Every structure is written in C-alpha cells, then in structure tokens.
Tab-separated table of C-alpha atoms in Angstrom:
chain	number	residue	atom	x	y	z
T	1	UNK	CA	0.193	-12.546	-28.339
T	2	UNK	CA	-0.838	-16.213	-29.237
T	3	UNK	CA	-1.518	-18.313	-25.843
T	4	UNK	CA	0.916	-20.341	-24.814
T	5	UNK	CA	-0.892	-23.017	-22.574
T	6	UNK	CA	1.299	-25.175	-21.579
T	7	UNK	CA	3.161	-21.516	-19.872
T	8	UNK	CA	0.112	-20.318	-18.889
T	9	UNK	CA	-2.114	-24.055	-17.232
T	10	UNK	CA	0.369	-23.692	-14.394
T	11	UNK	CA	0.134	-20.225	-13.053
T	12	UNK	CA	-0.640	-19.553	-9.662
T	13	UNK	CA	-3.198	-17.130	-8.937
T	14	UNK	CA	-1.467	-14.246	-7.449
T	15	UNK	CA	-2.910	-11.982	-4.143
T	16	UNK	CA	-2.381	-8.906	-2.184
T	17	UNK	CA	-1.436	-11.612	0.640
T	18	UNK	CA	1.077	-13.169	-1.625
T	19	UNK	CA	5.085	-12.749	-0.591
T	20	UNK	CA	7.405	-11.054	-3.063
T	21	UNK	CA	10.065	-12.536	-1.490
T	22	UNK	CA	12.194	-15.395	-3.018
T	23	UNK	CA	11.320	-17.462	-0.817
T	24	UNK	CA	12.839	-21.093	-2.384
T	25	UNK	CA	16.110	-19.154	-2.316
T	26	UNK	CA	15.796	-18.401	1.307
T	27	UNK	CA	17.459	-20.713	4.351
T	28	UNK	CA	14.731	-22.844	6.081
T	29	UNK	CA	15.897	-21.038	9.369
T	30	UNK	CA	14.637	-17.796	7.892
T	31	UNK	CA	10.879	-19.109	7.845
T	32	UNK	CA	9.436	-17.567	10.678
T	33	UNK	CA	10.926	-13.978	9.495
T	34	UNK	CA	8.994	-14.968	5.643
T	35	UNK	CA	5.859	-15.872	7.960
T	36	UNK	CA	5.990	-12.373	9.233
T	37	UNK	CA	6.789	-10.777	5.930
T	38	UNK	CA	3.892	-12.103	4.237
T	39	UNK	CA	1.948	-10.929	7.373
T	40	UNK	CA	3.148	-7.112	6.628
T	41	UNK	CA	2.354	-7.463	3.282
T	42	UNK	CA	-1.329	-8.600	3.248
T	43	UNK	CA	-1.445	-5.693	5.947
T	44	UNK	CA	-0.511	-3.096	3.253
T	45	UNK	CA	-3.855	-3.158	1.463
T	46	UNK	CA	-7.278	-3.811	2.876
T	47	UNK	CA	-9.125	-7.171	3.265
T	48	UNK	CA	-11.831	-5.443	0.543
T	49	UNK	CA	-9.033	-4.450	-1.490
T	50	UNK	CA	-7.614	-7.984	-1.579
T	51	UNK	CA	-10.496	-9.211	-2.519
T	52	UNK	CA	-11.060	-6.897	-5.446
T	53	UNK	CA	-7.610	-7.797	-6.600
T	54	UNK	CA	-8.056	-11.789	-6.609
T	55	UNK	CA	-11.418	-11.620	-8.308
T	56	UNK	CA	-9.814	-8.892	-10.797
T	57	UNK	CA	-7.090	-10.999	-11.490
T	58	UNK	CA	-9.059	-14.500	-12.089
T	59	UNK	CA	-11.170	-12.170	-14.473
T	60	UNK	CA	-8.408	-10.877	-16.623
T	61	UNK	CA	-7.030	-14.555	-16.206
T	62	UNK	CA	-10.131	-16.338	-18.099
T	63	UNK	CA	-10.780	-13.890	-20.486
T	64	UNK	CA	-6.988	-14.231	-21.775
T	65	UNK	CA	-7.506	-18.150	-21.772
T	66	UNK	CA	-11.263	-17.971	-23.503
T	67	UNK	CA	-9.184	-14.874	-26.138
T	68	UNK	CA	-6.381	-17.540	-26.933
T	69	UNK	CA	-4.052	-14.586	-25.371
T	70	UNK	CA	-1.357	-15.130	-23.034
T	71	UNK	CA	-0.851	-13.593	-19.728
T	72	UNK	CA	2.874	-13.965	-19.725
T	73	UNK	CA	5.044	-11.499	-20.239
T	74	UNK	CA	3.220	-8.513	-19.592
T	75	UNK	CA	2.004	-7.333	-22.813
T	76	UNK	CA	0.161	-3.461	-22.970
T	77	UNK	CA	-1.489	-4.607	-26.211
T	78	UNK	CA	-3.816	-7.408	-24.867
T	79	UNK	CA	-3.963	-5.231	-21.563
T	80	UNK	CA	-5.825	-2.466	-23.762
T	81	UNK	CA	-7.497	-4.925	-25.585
T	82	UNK	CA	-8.962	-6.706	-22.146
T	83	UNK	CA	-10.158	-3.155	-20.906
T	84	UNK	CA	-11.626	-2.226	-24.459
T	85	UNK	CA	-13.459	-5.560	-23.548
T	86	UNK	CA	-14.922	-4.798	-20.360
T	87	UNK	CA	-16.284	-0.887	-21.492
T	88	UNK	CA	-17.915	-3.071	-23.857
T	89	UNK	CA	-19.361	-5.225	-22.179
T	90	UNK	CA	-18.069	-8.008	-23.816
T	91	UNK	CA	-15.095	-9.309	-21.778
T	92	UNK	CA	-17.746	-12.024	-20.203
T	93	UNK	CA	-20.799	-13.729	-21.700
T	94	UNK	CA	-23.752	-11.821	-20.080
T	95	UNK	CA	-21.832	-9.278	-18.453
T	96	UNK	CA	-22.839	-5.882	-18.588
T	97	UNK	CA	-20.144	-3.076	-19.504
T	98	UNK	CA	-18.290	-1.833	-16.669
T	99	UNK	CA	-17.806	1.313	-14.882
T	100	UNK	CA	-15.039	3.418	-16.082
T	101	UNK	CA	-13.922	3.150	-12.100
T	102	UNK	CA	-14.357	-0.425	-12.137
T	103	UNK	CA	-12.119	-0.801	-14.957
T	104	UNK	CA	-9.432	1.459	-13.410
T	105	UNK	CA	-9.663	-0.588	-10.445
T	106	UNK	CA	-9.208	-3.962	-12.621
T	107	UNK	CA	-6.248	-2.572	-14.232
T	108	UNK	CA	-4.842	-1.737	-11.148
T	109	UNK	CA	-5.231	-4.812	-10.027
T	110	UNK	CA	-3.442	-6.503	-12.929
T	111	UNK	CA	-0.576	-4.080	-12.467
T	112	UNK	CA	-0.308	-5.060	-9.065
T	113	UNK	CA	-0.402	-8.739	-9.708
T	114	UNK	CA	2.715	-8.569	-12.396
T	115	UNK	CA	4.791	-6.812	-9.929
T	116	UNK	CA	4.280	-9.478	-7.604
T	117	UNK	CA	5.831	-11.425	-10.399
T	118	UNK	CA	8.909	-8.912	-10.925
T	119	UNK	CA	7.486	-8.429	-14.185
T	120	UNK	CA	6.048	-4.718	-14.008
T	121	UNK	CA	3.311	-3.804	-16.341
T	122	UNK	CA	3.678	-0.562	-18.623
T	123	UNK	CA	0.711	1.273	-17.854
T	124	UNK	CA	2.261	4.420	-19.370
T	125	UNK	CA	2.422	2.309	-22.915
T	126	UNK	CA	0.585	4.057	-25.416
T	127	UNK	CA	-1.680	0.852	-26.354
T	128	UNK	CA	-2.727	0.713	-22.576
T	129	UNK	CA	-3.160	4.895	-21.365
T	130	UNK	CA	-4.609	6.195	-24.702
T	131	UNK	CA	-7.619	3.509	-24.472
T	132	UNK	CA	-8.063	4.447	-21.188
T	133	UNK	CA	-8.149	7.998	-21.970
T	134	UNK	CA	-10.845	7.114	-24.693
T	135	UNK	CA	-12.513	4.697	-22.624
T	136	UNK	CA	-12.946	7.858	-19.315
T	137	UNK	CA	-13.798	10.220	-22.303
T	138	UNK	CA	-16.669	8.560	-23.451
T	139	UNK	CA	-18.039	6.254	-21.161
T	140	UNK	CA	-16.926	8.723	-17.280
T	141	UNK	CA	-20.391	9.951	-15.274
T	142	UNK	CA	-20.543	11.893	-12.302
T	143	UNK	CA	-20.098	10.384	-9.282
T	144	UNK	CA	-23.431	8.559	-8.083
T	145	UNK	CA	-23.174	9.488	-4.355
T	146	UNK	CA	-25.257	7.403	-1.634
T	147	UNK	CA	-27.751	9.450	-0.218
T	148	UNK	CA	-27.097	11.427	3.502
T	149	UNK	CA	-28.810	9.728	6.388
T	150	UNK	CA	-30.348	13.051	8.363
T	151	UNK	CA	-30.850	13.098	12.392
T	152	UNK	CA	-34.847	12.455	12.026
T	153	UNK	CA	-34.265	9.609	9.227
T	154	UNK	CA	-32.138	7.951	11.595
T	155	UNK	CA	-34.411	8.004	14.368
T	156	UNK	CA	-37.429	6.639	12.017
T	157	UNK	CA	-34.384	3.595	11.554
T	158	UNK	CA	-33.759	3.228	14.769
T	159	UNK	CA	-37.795	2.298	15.421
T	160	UNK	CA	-37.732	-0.222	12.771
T	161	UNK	CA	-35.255	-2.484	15.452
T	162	UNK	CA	-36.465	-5.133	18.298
T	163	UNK	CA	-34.921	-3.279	20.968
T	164	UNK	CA	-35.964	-6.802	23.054
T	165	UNK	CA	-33.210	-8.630	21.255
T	166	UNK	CA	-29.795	-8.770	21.059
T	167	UNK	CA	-29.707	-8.715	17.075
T	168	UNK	CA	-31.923	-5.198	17.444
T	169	UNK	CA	-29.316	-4.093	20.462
T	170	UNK	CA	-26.497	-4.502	18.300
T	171	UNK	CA	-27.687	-2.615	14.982
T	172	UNK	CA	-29.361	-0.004	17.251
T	173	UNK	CA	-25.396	0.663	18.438
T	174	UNK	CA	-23.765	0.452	15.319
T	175	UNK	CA	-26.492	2.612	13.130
T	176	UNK	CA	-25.603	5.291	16.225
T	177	UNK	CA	-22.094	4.975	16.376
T	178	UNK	CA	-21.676	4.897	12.811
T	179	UNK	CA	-23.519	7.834	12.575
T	180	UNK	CA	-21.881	9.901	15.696
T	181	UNK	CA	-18.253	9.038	14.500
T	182	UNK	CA	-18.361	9.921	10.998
T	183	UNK	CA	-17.298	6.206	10.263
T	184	UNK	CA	-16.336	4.052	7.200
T	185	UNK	CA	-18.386	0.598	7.337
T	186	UNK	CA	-14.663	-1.183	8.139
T	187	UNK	CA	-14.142	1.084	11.164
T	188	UNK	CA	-17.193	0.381	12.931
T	189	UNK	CA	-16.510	-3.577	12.319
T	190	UNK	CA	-12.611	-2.956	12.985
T	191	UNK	CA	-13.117	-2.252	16.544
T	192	UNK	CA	-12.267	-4.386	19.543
T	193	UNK	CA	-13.081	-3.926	23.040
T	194	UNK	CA	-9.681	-2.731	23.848
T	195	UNK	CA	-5.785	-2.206	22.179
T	196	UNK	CA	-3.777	-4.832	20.991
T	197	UNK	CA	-6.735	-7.737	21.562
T	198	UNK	CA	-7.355	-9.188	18.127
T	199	UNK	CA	-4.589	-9.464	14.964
T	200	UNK	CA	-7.068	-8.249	12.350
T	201	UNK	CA	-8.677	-5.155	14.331
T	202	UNK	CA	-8.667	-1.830	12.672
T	203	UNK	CA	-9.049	0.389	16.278
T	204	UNK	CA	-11.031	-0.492	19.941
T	205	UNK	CA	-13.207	1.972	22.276
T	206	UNK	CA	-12.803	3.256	25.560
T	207	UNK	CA	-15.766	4.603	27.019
T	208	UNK	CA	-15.625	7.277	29.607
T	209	UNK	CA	-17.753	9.644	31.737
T	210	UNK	CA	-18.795	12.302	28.688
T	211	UNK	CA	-18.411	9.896	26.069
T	212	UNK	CA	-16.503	7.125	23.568
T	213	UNK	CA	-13.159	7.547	22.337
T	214	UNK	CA	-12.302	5.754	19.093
T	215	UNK	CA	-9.154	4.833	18.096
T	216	UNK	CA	-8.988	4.535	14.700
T	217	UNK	CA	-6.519	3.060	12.085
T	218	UNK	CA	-7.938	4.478	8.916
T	219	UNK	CA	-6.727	5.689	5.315
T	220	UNK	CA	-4.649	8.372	6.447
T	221	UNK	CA	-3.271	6.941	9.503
T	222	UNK	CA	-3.913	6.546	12.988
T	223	UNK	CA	-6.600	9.098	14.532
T	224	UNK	CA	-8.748	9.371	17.550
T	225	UNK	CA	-12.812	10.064	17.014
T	226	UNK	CA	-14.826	11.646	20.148
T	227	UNK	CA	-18.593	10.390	20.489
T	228	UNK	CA	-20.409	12.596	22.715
T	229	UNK	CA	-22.904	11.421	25.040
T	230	UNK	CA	-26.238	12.587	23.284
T	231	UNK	CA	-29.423	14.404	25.010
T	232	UNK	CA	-31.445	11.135	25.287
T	233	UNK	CA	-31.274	7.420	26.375
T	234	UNK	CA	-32.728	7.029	23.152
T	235	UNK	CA	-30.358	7.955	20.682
T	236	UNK	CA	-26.933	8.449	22.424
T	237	UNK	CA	-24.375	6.243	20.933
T	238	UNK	CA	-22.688	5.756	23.913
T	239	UNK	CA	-25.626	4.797	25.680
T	240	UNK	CA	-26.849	2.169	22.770
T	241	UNK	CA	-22.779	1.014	22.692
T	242	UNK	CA	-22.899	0.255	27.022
T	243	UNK	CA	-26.271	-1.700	26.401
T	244	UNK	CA	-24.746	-3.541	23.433
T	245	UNK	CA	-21.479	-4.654	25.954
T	246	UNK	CA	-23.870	-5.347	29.091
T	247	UNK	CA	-26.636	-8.014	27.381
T	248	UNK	CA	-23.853	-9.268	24.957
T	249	UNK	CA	-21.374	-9.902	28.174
T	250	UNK	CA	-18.540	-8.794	25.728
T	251	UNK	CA	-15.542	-8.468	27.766
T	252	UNK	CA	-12.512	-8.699	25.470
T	253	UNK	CA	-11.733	-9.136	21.508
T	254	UNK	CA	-14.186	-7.797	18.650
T	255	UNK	CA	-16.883	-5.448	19.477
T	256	UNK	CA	-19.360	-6.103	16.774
T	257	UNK	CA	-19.969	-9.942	16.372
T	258	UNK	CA	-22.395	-12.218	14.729
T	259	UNK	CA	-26.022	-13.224	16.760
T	260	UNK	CA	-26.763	-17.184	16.444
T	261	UNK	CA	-28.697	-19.514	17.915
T	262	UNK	CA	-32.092	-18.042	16.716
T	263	UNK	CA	-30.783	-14.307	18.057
T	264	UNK	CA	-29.753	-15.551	21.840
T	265	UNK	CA	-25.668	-16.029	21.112
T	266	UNK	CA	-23.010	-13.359	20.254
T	267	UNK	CA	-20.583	-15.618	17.796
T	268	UNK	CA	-16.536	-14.585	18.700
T	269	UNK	CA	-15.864	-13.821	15.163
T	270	UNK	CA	-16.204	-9.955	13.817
T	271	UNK	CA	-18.871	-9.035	11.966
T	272	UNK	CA	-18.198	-8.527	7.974
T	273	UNK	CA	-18.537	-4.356	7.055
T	274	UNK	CA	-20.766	-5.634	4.187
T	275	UNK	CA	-23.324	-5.974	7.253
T	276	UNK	CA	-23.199	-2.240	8.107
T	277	UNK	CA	-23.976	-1.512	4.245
T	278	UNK	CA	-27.326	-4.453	4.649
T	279	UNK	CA	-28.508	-3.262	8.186
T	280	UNK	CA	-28.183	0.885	6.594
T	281	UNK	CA	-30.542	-0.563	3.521
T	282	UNK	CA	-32.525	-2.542	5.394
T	283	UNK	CA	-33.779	-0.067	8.359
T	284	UNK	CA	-33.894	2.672	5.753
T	285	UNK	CA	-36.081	1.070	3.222
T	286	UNK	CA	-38.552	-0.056	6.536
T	287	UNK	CA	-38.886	3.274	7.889
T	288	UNK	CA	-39.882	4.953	4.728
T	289	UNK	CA	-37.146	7.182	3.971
T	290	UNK	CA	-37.748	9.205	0.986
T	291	UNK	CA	-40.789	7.004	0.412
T	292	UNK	CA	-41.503	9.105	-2.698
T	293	UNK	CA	-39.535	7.359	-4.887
T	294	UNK	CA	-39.810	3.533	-5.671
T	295	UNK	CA	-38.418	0.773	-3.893
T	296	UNK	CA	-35.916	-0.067	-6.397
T	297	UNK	CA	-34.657	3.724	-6.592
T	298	UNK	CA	-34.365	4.058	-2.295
T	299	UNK	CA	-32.396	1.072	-2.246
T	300	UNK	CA	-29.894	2.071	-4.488
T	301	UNK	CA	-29.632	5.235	-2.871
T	302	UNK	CA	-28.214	4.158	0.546
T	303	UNK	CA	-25.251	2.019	1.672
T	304	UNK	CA	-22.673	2.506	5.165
T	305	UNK	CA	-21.342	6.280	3.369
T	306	UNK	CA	-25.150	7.260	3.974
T	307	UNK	CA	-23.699	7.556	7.653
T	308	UNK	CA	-20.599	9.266	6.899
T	309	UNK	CA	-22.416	11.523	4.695
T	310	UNK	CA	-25.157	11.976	7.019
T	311	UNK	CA	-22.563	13.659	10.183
T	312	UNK	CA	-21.542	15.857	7.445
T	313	UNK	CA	-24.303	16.660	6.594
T	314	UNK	CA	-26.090	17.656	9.796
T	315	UNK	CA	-23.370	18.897	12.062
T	316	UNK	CA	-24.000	22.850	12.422
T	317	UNK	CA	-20.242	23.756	13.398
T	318	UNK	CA	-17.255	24.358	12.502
T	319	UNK	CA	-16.013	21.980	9.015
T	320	UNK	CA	-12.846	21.747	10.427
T	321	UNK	CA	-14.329	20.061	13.350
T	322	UNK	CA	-15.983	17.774	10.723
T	323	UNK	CA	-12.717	17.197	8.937
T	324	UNK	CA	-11.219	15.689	11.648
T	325	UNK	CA	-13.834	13.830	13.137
T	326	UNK	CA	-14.085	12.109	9.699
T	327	UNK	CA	-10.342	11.854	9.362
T	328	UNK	CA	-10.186	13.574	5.933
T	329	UNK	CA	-6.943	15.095	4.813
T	330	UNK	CA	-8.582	18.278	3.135
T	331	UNK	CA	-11.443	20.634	3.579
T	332	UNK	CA	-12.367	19.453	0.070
T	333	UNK	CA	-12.476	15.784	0.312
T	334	UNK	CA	-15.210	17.181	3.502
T	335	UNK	CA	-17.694	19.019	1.440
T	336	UNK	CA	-18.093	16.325	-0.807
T	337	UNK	CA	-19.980	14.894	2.282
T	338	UNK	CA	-21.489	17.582	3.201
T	339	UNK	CA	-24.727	16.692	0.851
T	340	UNK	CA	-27.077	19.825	2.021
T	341	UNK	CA	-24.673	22.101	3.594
T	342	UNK	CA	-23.190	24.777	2.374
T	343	UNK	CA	-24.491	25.361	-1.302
T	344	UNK	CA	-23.920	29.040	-2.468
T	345	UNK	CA	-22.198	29.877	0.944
T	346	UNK	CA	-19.857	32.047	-0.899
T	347	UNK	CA	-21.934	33.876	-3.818
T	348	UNK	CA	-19.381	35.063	-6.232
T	349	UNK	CA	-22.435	36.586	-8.514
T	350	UNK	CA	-23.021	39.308	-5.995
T	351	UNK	CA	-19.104	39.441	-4.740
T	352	UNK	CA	-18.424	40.590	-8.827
T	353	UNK	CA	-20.936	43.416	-8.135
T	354	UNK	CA	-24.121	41.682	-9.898
C-alpha cells in the first residue's frame, strides 16, 4: 500500500465529463464522433453531481498523498481506511467528521472515478462494505428534512421583494413558480424560453390562456408540470412569470438569468440553482418565518426543497395528483413531502378494535 510517487505525481484528475473512450487509439477522422461522446457522457450525471465527484476525488487524492498511500491499483484496504478517516473526522486537518451520506457519496465517487480508468473498484470487498456497515451503524441519523414553505409563509416572502426592480421581479417569479410546480432548484434554473434553444437546458415554458406548461427533464425522465393561473395578480405564478418576460424583454434562450449593472441588465447566462436555495433563505429569514426559533436554527431549516415540500404540503387533493405534479415514481417517495399532511390518516389502533 506504500505510495509510489513517481506512479502517482502524474495522474490526471478524473471527471464525470471525462471520455472512457481510447481515444489515442482512435483515427483523427473519428474526432468529431469522440467530441460528441464526451458530450453524452458529461450528460449522464448532473452538473451538481460532477461537481461532487471532482471535489470527492481531489479529496481522496490528497489524503492518499499526505497517508504515503497509493491510489493505483484500486486497493479496498486504503479505500476503508480513507472512509474510516472521514467518520472520524480526521481525513483533513480541521475537518469535521462527515455525514454517513456524505461518505457514501465520496465513495461513490471514487468508484466512479476507477472505472473511468478500467480499473473497477471492489466495493463488495469485505475491508471496504463491513466498515461501511459499521460506519451507517454507528454514526446514521434520521434524515434532517428542510422545513415546508406554507401558502401564508410564502406570501410574507413574497413582501420582503422590490417589486420596482427587476432583481425583485425575477425572485418574485421563481419563489411562485417554484412553489406552484412542485420544482427541484435545477428545474426552475433549467428552463429556457422555448424547446431546443440552449445546449445545457433542463426543460422551457409555454404559457397559455389558463396557465404554464413545464416541460421538464428531471430524475425520472421527461414529464410535463401544469401551473394554474392563481386567484390574484398577486400571487399567480403565471402572472409573476409574464411580468418577469415583459420588463426583462426575454425573448429566446434561458429564462432565469443574472441582474447586473446595479439591478438594470438581465446577463444571457442562466442563473446557478444554488441561487434558488439563497433567495428561499434569504426572503424566509426577512419575513419572520418561524421567528420563534433563533436565527441560526431558521436558516438551517430552509433551502429550494422548502418549495417542493411546501406544494406537498398544502395541496388539499388528490396525492396522486401531487405525485405527478412532482414527478415522483411512488406514492411513498410523495409523503415524505408531505410535512403536515396526512399523519394518522389510517389509525390502525382503532382498525385492531382498540
């Protein structure tokens, strides 16, 4: 397990946009079909997940270097070793332990990056799955979910904006929408003005008479979202969406962009999704919601689920209805949105005859 550095100084880092293919083994009149290759395989994950696998990678990279370990070939021992390093919080100087989900997600990450090498990691190997299983055993909590946005907290949000400018015009739209669709902070970002306008858009909008329809590329696949035109000016989506278009003069390519020039320009590039997680924190924490608790606690509470959540949440029909509308692939996956709905619905006390 000894380093080998002069092996190991010359390794590439290795990403989800990488190409498997061989490519100095390839014809140079095959480039533009290994240009399009790579292009298919960066779109197989997300741009977050990408992320999370470089940064997971150049973690598990340095810690190997600063262990005198080496990262070639795959080896399940210093694997288990590197994970028994971050649930202790002592894979990085200063670094706090990490989540048992952040360490599955790191050591999914390293699998993924030897594939990409042809050298496939074991993660079945003993010295690798029974750490784990010691590591989820001790160290697994509940899930910490983000707190549900409710109708009346979003409307306290929604008075927190400048509806005079064009910054406060755009949130106003995307805390509504967001909240109307059921959607993940990457869908609202994703969309574009219309189909096929932009290389790296996730879905676009066409607004009609009773409403927006959203077509969405998601998790489980292409779907369509309907936002109905709400009872007021004041907080229909579609309404907030039309204004957004109108004093924007958005005509084609992304529909939620970046406001320069001291808040009087709309930028052509999308908006990053971390922004829908800021603006949700940001408006909630001004408006008071659950102003019982400390600062610190409310603003760990809310993120872009807290819109997700929030649909759930408050829609009085039908779950199926609320299934689909949040493109979920079981009823279950549903109620784990549904943050005040439907507690003891079914009592099985008084169905046993108690």
């Amino acid at each position: 397990m000894a380093r080998d550095t002069d092996a190991d100084d010359d390794l590439p880092d290795i990403a989800p946009s990488s190409s498997p293919l061989p490519i100095s083994s390839l014809p140079g009149h095959l480039q533009n079909l290994i240009d399009r290759a790579r292009g298919y395989v960066e779109a197989a994950s997300s741009e977050n997940t990408r992320r999370a696998y470089t940064s997971d990678w150049k973690h598990f990279a340095a810690w190997c270097r600063r262990s005198n370990l080496s990262l070639l070939p795959p080896d399940p021992h210093v694997v288990g070793l590197y994970i028994t390093a971050c649930a202790s919080g002592t894979a990085e100087r200063g670094m706090k332990a990490n989540s048992v989900s952040t360490i599955e997600r790191r050591l999914a990450a390293i699998g993924w990056n030897y594939s990409q090498r042809g050298m496939p990691l074991d993660r079945k190997d003993r010295a690798i799955a029974t750490v784990m299983a010691g590591i989820r055993n001790k160290h697994a909590a509940p899930p910490r979910q983000k707190e549900a946005l409710l109708p009346e907290d979003l409307i306290a949000m929604l008075e927190t904006l400048d509806r005079g400018t064009l910054r406060g015009i755009r949130d106003r739209a995307m805390l509504l929408v967001g909240f109307a669709g059921g959607l993940r902070r990457s869908e609202i970002t994703g969309l574009d003005l219309g189909r096929d306008q932009t290389e790296d858009g996730r879905g676009w909008i066409e607004i009609l008479d009773k409403g927006a329809l959203l077509t969405l590329r998601g998790k489980t696949g292409w779907r369509e979202v309907e936002i109905g035109r709400g009872s007021s000016d004041a907080t229909c989506p579609v309404a907030a969406l039309e204004n957004w278009i109108r004093f924007a003069k958005l005509a084609k390519g992304p529909l939620f962009r970046r406001v320069t020039g001291k808040g009087k320009d709309v930028a052509p590039d999308r908006l990053n999704d971390q922004e829908v997680a800021r603006l949700v924190k940001k408006t909630a924490l001004a408006a008071g919601v659950r102003g019982e608790l400390s600062e610190v606690e409310r603003g760990q509470m809310f993120a872009g689920h807290s819109l997700r959540a929030g649909l759930a949440s408050s829609a009085e029909v039908d779950e199926r209805y609320v299934q689909k509308q949040l493109g979920h692939a079981s009823a279950e996956m549903t109620r784990r949105y549904q943050r005040r709905r439907d507690r003891f619905r079914i009592n099985l006390t008084k169905a046993a005859g108690l």
